[in-house]
Amino acid sequence: MTVSVTLFVLAVISISFILLGIGVFTTPVVLEAVRKHANQRRLWAVTWSDVRIPVPYRPFPKDLRPGVTGQVERTTLMLRDPATWRDLQWLLIDMTVGAVVAFLGAALMIYPVEGLVLAAGLWRVFRDDPYWYGFVPVDSQATAFAALALGIVLFHVGLWASRPLLRLHFSLARTVLAPTRDEELAQRVERLTETRHEAVDTAAAELRRIERDLHDGAQARLVAMGMNLGTIEALIEKDPAQAKKLLAMARESSAEALTELRDLSGASTRRSSPSVVSATRSRRWRCGCRSPPR
């Protein structure tokens, strides 16, 4: 609770100082601390109560500029991210309602210790003026044992209620921190767009590679073979022996060109089969666009 209060106050002050220029430098630092605090709570939620809270923060662009301009861009991007404002709402709820829920679970486990101490003899301090332990007025050893019995009951209630209260605490955090369905859909569309751009870039690079390999290899051999065939036509009657040599060279060139075409086709097929298809399916599955790959 103390951390949430501190971060909330710092965030409000830092955002307020943006107009003065100071907040441009402090806001990203404070909001990063808020995100780390929220991510730590997400980790506790899934570890202790199996409550999964998505991490909806928008990634920063890779070409973010350095210096003051970059700080302004970073601050603007963080303030435009809806997850930032959900984090601040969560801080406000965590230090109020969330703190009450957490304190209730802790109190049910700690309060019975007081009943044990009273039964051990501390009740004598309150002999003249009864001390109320819950609804039990403790002014004798008998009432001290009654307080102990009540403490044992409360302890067992605390053991029983601690897990539901903890889950309630994290479920409350998920209600605020988790993105809405519209935001999830927008993120999926954005990821799908990025995946599509990657696929288009990969396909374009592959086409350029094929074009380059054809130009440098098979195409050059086919051109040379065509020139040899033209020479053979001119020499077939005048110099049959030379024409025969050129014909053999043309045959070798055609075989080499065919081999290069097969190698090129095989390499292209390997690049676009199982691994690439599986990766594409996995990306689409993570985006929620289709069922997971089998």
CSV table of C-alpha atoms in Angstrom, one decimal:
chain,number,residue,atom,x,y,z
A,1,MET,CA,0.0,0.0,0.0
A,2,THR,CA,2.8,2.4,0.8
A,3,VAL,CA,4.4,1.8,-2.5
A,4,SER,CA,1.1,2.5,-4.3
A,5,VAL,CA,0.5,5.7,-2.4
A,6,THR,CA,4.1,6.9,-3.1
A,7,LEU,CA,3.9,6.1,-6.8
A,8,PHE,CA,0.5,7.6,-7.2
A,9,VAL,CA,1.6,10.9,-5.7
A,10,LEU,CA,4.8,11.0,-7.7
A,11,ALA,CA,2.9,10.3,-10.9
A,12,VAL,CA,0.3,13.0,-10.3
A,13,ILE,CA,3.0,15.5,-9.5
A,14,SER,CA,5.2,14.6,-12.4
A,15,ILE,CA,2.3,14.7,-14.9
A,16,SER,CA,1.3,18.1,-13.5
A,17,PHE,CA,4.9,19.4,-14.0
A,18,ILE,CA,4.9,18.5,-17.8
A,19,LEU,CA,3.7,22.0,-18.6
A,20,LEU,CA,6.7,23.4,-16.7
A,21,GLY,CA,9.1,21.2,-18.7
A,22,ILE,CA,10.3,19.2,-15.7
A,23,GLY,CA,7.7,16.5,-16.1
A,24,VAL,CA,8.9,15.6,-19.6
A,25,PHE,CA,12.0,14.1,-17.9
A,26,THR,CA,10.4,12.8,-14.7
A,27,THR,CA,7.2,11.3,-16.1
A,28,PRO,CA,8.7,8.4,-18.1
A,29,VAL,CA,10.8,7.4,-15.1
A,30,VAL,CA,7.9,7.5,-12.7
A,31,LEU,CA,5.5,5.7,-15.1
A,32,GLU,CA,8.2,3.0,-15.7
A,33,ALA,CA,8.3,2.5,-11.9
A,34,VAL,CA,4.5,2.2,-11.9
A,35,ARG,CA,4.6,-0.4,-14.6
A,36,LYS,CA,7.2,-2.4,-12.8
A,37,HIS,CA,5.1,-2.3,-9.7
A,38,ALA,CA,2.0,-3.4,-11.6
A,39,ASN,CA,4.0,-6.2,-13.3
A,40,GLN,CA,5.2,-7.4,-9.9
A,41,ARG,CA,1.6,-7.6,-8.8
A,42,ARG,CA,0.7,-9.5,-12.0
A,43,LEU,CA,3.5,-12.0,-11.1
A,44,TRP,CA,2.2,-12.4,-7.6
A,45,ALA,CA,-1.4,-12.8,-8.9
A,46,VAL,CA,-0.5,-15.7,-11.2
A,47,THR,CA,1.9,-17.3,-8.7
A,48,TRP,CA,-0.2,-17.1,-5.6
A,49,SER,CA,-3.8,-17.3,-6.9
A,50,ASP,CA,-3.5,-18.3,-10.6
A,51,VAL,CA,-5.1,-15.0,-11.6
A,52,ARG,CA,-3.7,-14.0,-14.9
A,53,ILE,CA,-3.5,-10.3,-15.7
A,54,PRO,CA,-2.5,-9.5,-19.3
A,55,VAL,CA,0.3,-7.0,-19.9
A,56,PRO,CA,-1.2,-4.5,-22.4
A,57,TYR,CA,1.5,-1.9,-22.7
A,58,ARG,CA,2.1,-0.6,-26.2
A,59,PRO,CA,5.7,-1.2,-27.4
A,60,PHE,CA,7.9,1.8,-28.1
A,61,PRO,CA,9.0,2.3,-31.7
A,62,LYS,CA,12.5,1.2,-32.6
A,63,ASP,CA,13.4,4.5,-34.2
A,64,LEU,CA,12.7,6.6,-31.0
A,65,ARG,CA,15.0,9.6,-31.2
A,66,PRO,CA,17.5,10.4,-28.4
A,67,GLY,CA,17.8,13.6,-26.4
A,68,VAL,CA,15.0,16.0,-25.4
A,69,THR,CA,13.0,15.2,-28.5
A,70,GLY,CA,13.1,11.5,-27.6
A,71,GLN,CA,12.0,12.3,-24.1
A,72,VAL,CA,9.0,14.3,-25.4
A,73,GLU,CA,8.0,11.4,-27.7
A,74,ARG,CA,8.4,8.9,-25.0
A,75,THR,CA,6.3,10.9,-22.6
A,76,THR,CA,3.6,11.4,-25.2
A,77,LEU,CA,3.5,7.7,-26.1
A,78,MET,CA,3.2,6.7,-22.5
A,79,LEU,CA,0.4,9.2,-21.8
A,80,ARG,CA,-1.5,8.1,-24.9
A,81,ASP,CA,-1.3,4.5,-23.9
A,82,PRO,CA,-4.7,3.6,-22.1
A,83,ALA,CA,-2.7,1.1,-20.0
A,84,THR,CA,-1.0,4.0,-18.3
A,85,TRP,CA,-4.2,5.5,-17.0
A,86,ARG,CA,-5.4,2.1,-15.9
A,87,ASP,CA,-2.3,1.7,-13.9
A,88,LEU,CA,-3.0,5.0,-12.1
A,89,GLN,CA,-6.6,3.9,-11.5
A,90,TRP,CA,-5.3,0.7,-10.1
A,91,LEU,CA,-2.9,2.5,-7.7
A,92,LEU,CA,-5.8,4.5,-6.4
A,93,ILE,CA,-7.9,1.4,-5.8
A,94,ASP,CA,-5.0,-0.6,-4.5
A,95,MET,CA,-4.3,1.9,-1.7
A,96,THR,CA,-7.9,2.0,-0.6
A,97,VAL,CA,-10.2,-1.0,-1.3
A,98,GLY,CA,-7.3,-3.3,-2.1
A,99,ALA,CA,-5.6,-2.4,1.2
A,100,VAL,CA,-8.7,-3.1,3.1
A,101,VAL,CA,-9.1,-6.6,1.6
A,102,ALA,CA,-5.4,-7.3,2.2
A,103,PHE,CA,-5.6,-6.0,5.8
A,104,LEU,CA,-8.6,-8.1,6.6
A,105,GLY,CA,-6.8,-11.3,5.6
A,106,ALA,CA,-3.8,-10.3,7.7
A,107,ALA,CA,-5.8,-9.3,10.7
A,108,LEU,CA,-7.6,-12.6,10.9
A,109,MET,CA,-4.2,-14.3,11.1
A,110,ILE,CA,-2.5,-11.9,13.5
A,111,TYR,CA,-5.4,-11.0,15.9
A,112,PRO,CA,-5.5,-14.5,17.5
A,113,VAL,CA,-2.0,-14.0,18.8
A,114,GLU,CA,-3.4,-11.3,21.1
A,115,GLY,CA,-5.9,-13.9,22.5
A,116,LEU,CA,-3.0,-16.2,23.2
A,117,VAL,CA,-1.0,-13.5,25.0
A,118,LEU,CA,-4.1,-12.6,27.1
A,119,ALA,CA,-4.5,-16.3,28.1
A,120,ALA,CA,-0.8,-16.5,29.0
A,121,GLY,CA,-1.3,-13.9,31.8
A,122,LEU,CA,-1.5,-10.5,30.2
A,123,TRP,CA,-5.2,-10.3,31.3
A,124,ARG,CA,-4.0,-9.4,34.9
A,125,VAL,CA,-3.0,-6.0,33.6
A,126,PHE,CA,-6.7,-5.3,32.9
A,127,ARG,CA,-8.1,-6.8,36.1
A,128,ASP,CA,-9.6,-3.6,37.3
A,129,ASP,CA,-10.8,-2.4,33.9
A,130,PRO,CA,-11.9,-5.3,31.6
A,131,TYR,CA,-10.2,-5.5,28.2
A,132,TRP,CA,-12.5,-6.3,25.3
A,133,TYR,CA,-11.1,-9.0,23.0
A,134,GLY,CA,-13.7,-9.0,20.3
A,135,PHE,CA,-17.0,-9.4,22.2
A,136,VAL,CA,-15.3,-11.1,25.2
A,137,PRO,CA,-14.6,-8.9,28.3
A,138,VAL,CA,-11.3,-10.2,29.7
A,139,ASP,CA,-11.0,-9.7,33.4
A,140,SER,CA,-10.1,-13.2,34.7
A,141,GLN,CA,-8.3,-16.3,33.7
A,142,ALA,CA,-11.6,-17.9,32.6
A,143,THR,CA,-12.4,-15.0,30.3
A,144,ALA,CA,-8.8,-15.0,29.1
A,145,PHE,CA,-9.3,-18.7,28.1
A,146,ALA,CA,-12.5,-17.6,26.4
A,147,ALA,CA,-10.6,-15.0,24.5
A,148,LEU,CA,-8.1,-17.7,23.5
A,149,ALA,CA,-10.9,-19.9,22.2
A,150,LEU,CA,-12.2,-17.0,20.2
A,151,GLY,CA,-8.7,-16.4,18.9
A,152,ILE,CA,-8.4,-20.0,17.8
A,153,VAL,CA,-11.7,-19.8,15.9
A,154,LEU,CA,-10.6,-16.5,14.2
A,155,PHE,CA,-7.3,-18.2,13.3
A,156,HIS,CA,-9.1,-21.0,11.6
A,157,VAL,CA,-11.4,-18.6,9.9
A,158,GLY,CA,-8.4,-16.7,8.7
A,159,LEU,CA,-6.8,-19.9,7.3
A,160,TRP,CA,-10.0,-20.7,5.5
A,161,ALA,CA,-10.6,-17.1,4.2
A,162,SER,CA,-7.0,-16.2,3.3
A,163,ARG,CA,-7.0,-17.8,-0.1
A,164,PRO,CA,-10.4,-16.4,-1.2
A,165,LEU,CA,-9.5,-12.9,0.1
A,166,LEU,CA,-6.1,-13.1,-1.7
A,167,ARG,CA,-7.9,-14.1,-4.9
A,168,LEU,CA,-10.4,-11.3,-4.4
A,169,HIS,CA,-7.5,-8.9,-4.0
A,170,PHE,CA,-5.9,-10.0,-7.3
A,171,SER,CA,-9.2,-10.2,-9.1
A,172,LEU,CA,-9.9,-6.6,-8.2
A,173,ALA,CA,-6.5,-5.7,-9.7
A,174,ARG,CA,-7.3,-7.6,-12.8
A,175,THR,CA,-10.6,-5.8,-13.2
A,176,VAL,CA,-8.7,-2.5,-13.4
A,177,LEU,CA,-5.4,-3.5,-15.1
A,178,ALA,CA,-6.7,-5.9,-17.8
A,179,PRO,CA,-7.5,-4.3,-21.1
A,180,THR,CA,-11.0,-4.1,-22.4
A,181,ARG,CA,-12.2,-6.3,-25.3
A,182,ASP,CA,-12.0,-3.4,-27.7
A,183,GLU,CA,-8.4,-2.7,-26.7
A,184,GLU,CA,-7.5,-6.4,-27.0
A,185,LEU,CA,-9.1,-6.4,-30.5
A,186,ALA,CA,-7.1,-3.3,-31.5
A,187,GLN,CA,-3.9,-4.9,-30.2
A,188,ARG,CA,-4.6,-8.1,-32.2
A,189,VAL,CA,-5.2,-6.1,-35.3
A,190,GLU,CA,-2.0,-4.2,-34.7
A,191,ARG,CA,0.0,-7.4,-34.2
A,192,LEU,CA,-1.6,-8.9,-37.3
A,193,THR,CA,-0.6,-5.9,-39.3
A,194,GLU,CA,2.9,-6.1,-38.1
A,195,THR,CA,3.0,-9.8,-39.0
A,196,ARG,CA,1.6,-9.1,-42.4
A,197,HIS,CA,4.3,-6.5,-43.0
A,198,GLU,CA,7.0,-8.9,-41.9
A,199,ALA,CA,5.6,-11.6,-44.3
A,200,VAL,CA,5.5,-9.1,-47.2
A,201,ASP,CA,9.0,-7.9,-46.5
A,202,THR,CA,10.2,-11.5,-46.3
A,203,ALA,CA,8.5,-12.4,-49.6
A,204,ALA,CA,9.9,-9.4,-51.3
A,205,ALA,CA,13.4,-10.2,-50.1
A,206,GLU,CA,13.0,-13.8,-51.3
A,207,LEU,CA,11.9,-12.6,-54.7
A,208,ARG,CA,14.9,-10.3,-54.9
A,209,ARG,CA,17.2,-13.2,-54.0
A,210,ILE,CA,15.6,-15.4,-56.6
A,211,GLU,CA,15.9,-12.7,-59.3
A,212,ARG,CA,19.6,-12.1,-58.3
A,213,ASP,CA,20.4,-15.8,-58.4
A,214,LEU,CA,18.7,-16.3,-61.7
A,215,HIS,CA,20.5,-13.3,-63.2
A,216,ASP,CA,23.9,-14.4,-61.9
A,217,GLY,CA,23.5,-18.1,-62.5
A,218,ALA,CA,21.0,-19.9,-64.7
A,219,GLN,CA,20.1,-16.9,-66.8
A,220,ALA,CA,23.7,-16.3,-67.7
A,221,ARG,CA,24.2,-20.0,-68.6
A,222,LEU,CA,21.1,-20.0,-70.8
A,223,VAL,CA,22.3,-16.9,-72.6
A,224,ALA,CA,25.7,-18.6,-73.2
A,225,MET,CA,24.0,-21.7,-74.4
A,226,GLY,CA,21.9,-19.7,-76.9
A,227,MET,CA,25.0,-18.1,-78.2
A,228,ASN,CA,26.7,-21.5,-78.6
A,229,LEU,CA,23.7,-22.9,-80.4
A,230,GLY,CA,23.9,-19.9,-82.8
A,231,THR,CA,27.6,-20.6,-83.5
A,232,ILE,CA,26.8,-24.3,-83.9
A,233,GLU,CA,24.3,-23.5,-86.7
A,234,ALA,CA,27.0,-21.5,-88.5
A,235,LEU,CA,29.7,-24.2,-88.1
A,236,ILE,CA,27.7,-27.4,-88.5
A,237,GLU,CA,28.6,-27.7,-92.2
A,238,LYS,CA,31.9,-25.9,-92.3
A,239,ASP,CA,33.6,-27.4,-89.2
A,240,PRO,CA,31.6,-30.3,-87.8
A,241,ALA,CA,34.2,-31.1,-85.2
A,242,GLN,CA,34.1,-27.7,-83.7
A,243,ALA,CA,30.4,-27.7,-83.8
A,244,LYS,CA,30.4,-31.0,-81.9
A,245,LYS,CA,32.6,-29.5,-79.2
A,246,LEU,CA,30.3,-26.5,-78.9
A,247,LEU,CA,27.3,-28.8,-78.8
A,248,ALA,CA,28.8,-30.7,-75.9
A,249,MET,CA,29.5,-27.4,-74.1
A,250,ALA,CA,25.9,-26.4,-74.7
A,251,ARG,CA,24.7,-29.7,-73.2
A,252,GLU,CA,26.9,-29.1,-70.1
A,253,SER,CA,25.6,-25.6,-69.7
A,254,SER,CA,22.0,-26.8,-70.0
A,255,ALA,CA,22.6,-29.5,-67.3
A,256,GLU,CA,24.3,-26.9,-65.0
A,257,ALA,CA,21.5,-24.5,-65.5
A,258,LEU,CA,18.9,-27.2,-64.7
A,259,THR,CA,20.8,-28.1,-61.6
A,260,GLU,CA,20.9,-24.5,-60.5
A,261,LEU,CA,17.2,-24.1,-61.1
A,262,ARG,CA,16.5,-27.2,-59.0
A,263,ASP,CA,18.7,-25.9,-56.2
A,264,LEU,CA,17.1,-22.5,-56.3
A,265,SER,CA,13.6,-24.1,-56.3
A,266,GLY,CA,14.6,-26.4,-53.4
A,267,ALA,CA,16.0,-23.5,-51.3
A,268,SER,CA,12.9,-21.4,-51.9
A,269,THR,CA,10.7,-24.3,-50.9
A,270,ARG,CA,12.7,-25.0,-47.7
A,271,ARG,CA,12.4,-21.3,-46.8
A,272,SER,CA,8.6,-21.3,-47.1
A,273,SER,CA,7.7,-24.7,-45.6
A,274,PRO,CA,7.3,-26.2,-42.1
A,275,SER,CA,9.3,-23.7,-40.0
A,276,VAL,CA,8.0,-20.6,-41.7
A,277,VAL,CA,4.4,-21.9,-41.8
A,278,SER,CA,4.6,-23.0,-38.2
A,279,ALA,CA,6.0,-19.6,-37.2
A,280,THR,CA,3.3,-17.8,-39.1
A,281,ARG,CA,0.6,-19.9,-37.4
A,282,SER,CA,2.1,-19.4,-34.0
A,283,ARG,CA,2.1,-15.6,-34.5
A,284,ARG,CA,-1.5,-15.7,-35.7
A,285,TRP,CA,-2.4,-17.9,-32.7
A,286,ARG,CA,-0.8,-15.4,-30.3
A,287,CYS,CA,-2.7,-12.7,-31.9
A,288,GLY,CA,-5.9,-14.7,-31.3
A,289,CYS,CA,-6.7,-14.8,-35.0
A,290,ARG,CA,-7.0,-18.6,-35.3
A,291,SER,CA,-6.7,-21.8,-33.4
A,292,PRO,CA,-3.2,-22.9,-32.2
A,293,PRO,CA,-1.1,-24.9,-34.6
A,294,ARG,CA,-1.0,-28.6,-34.2
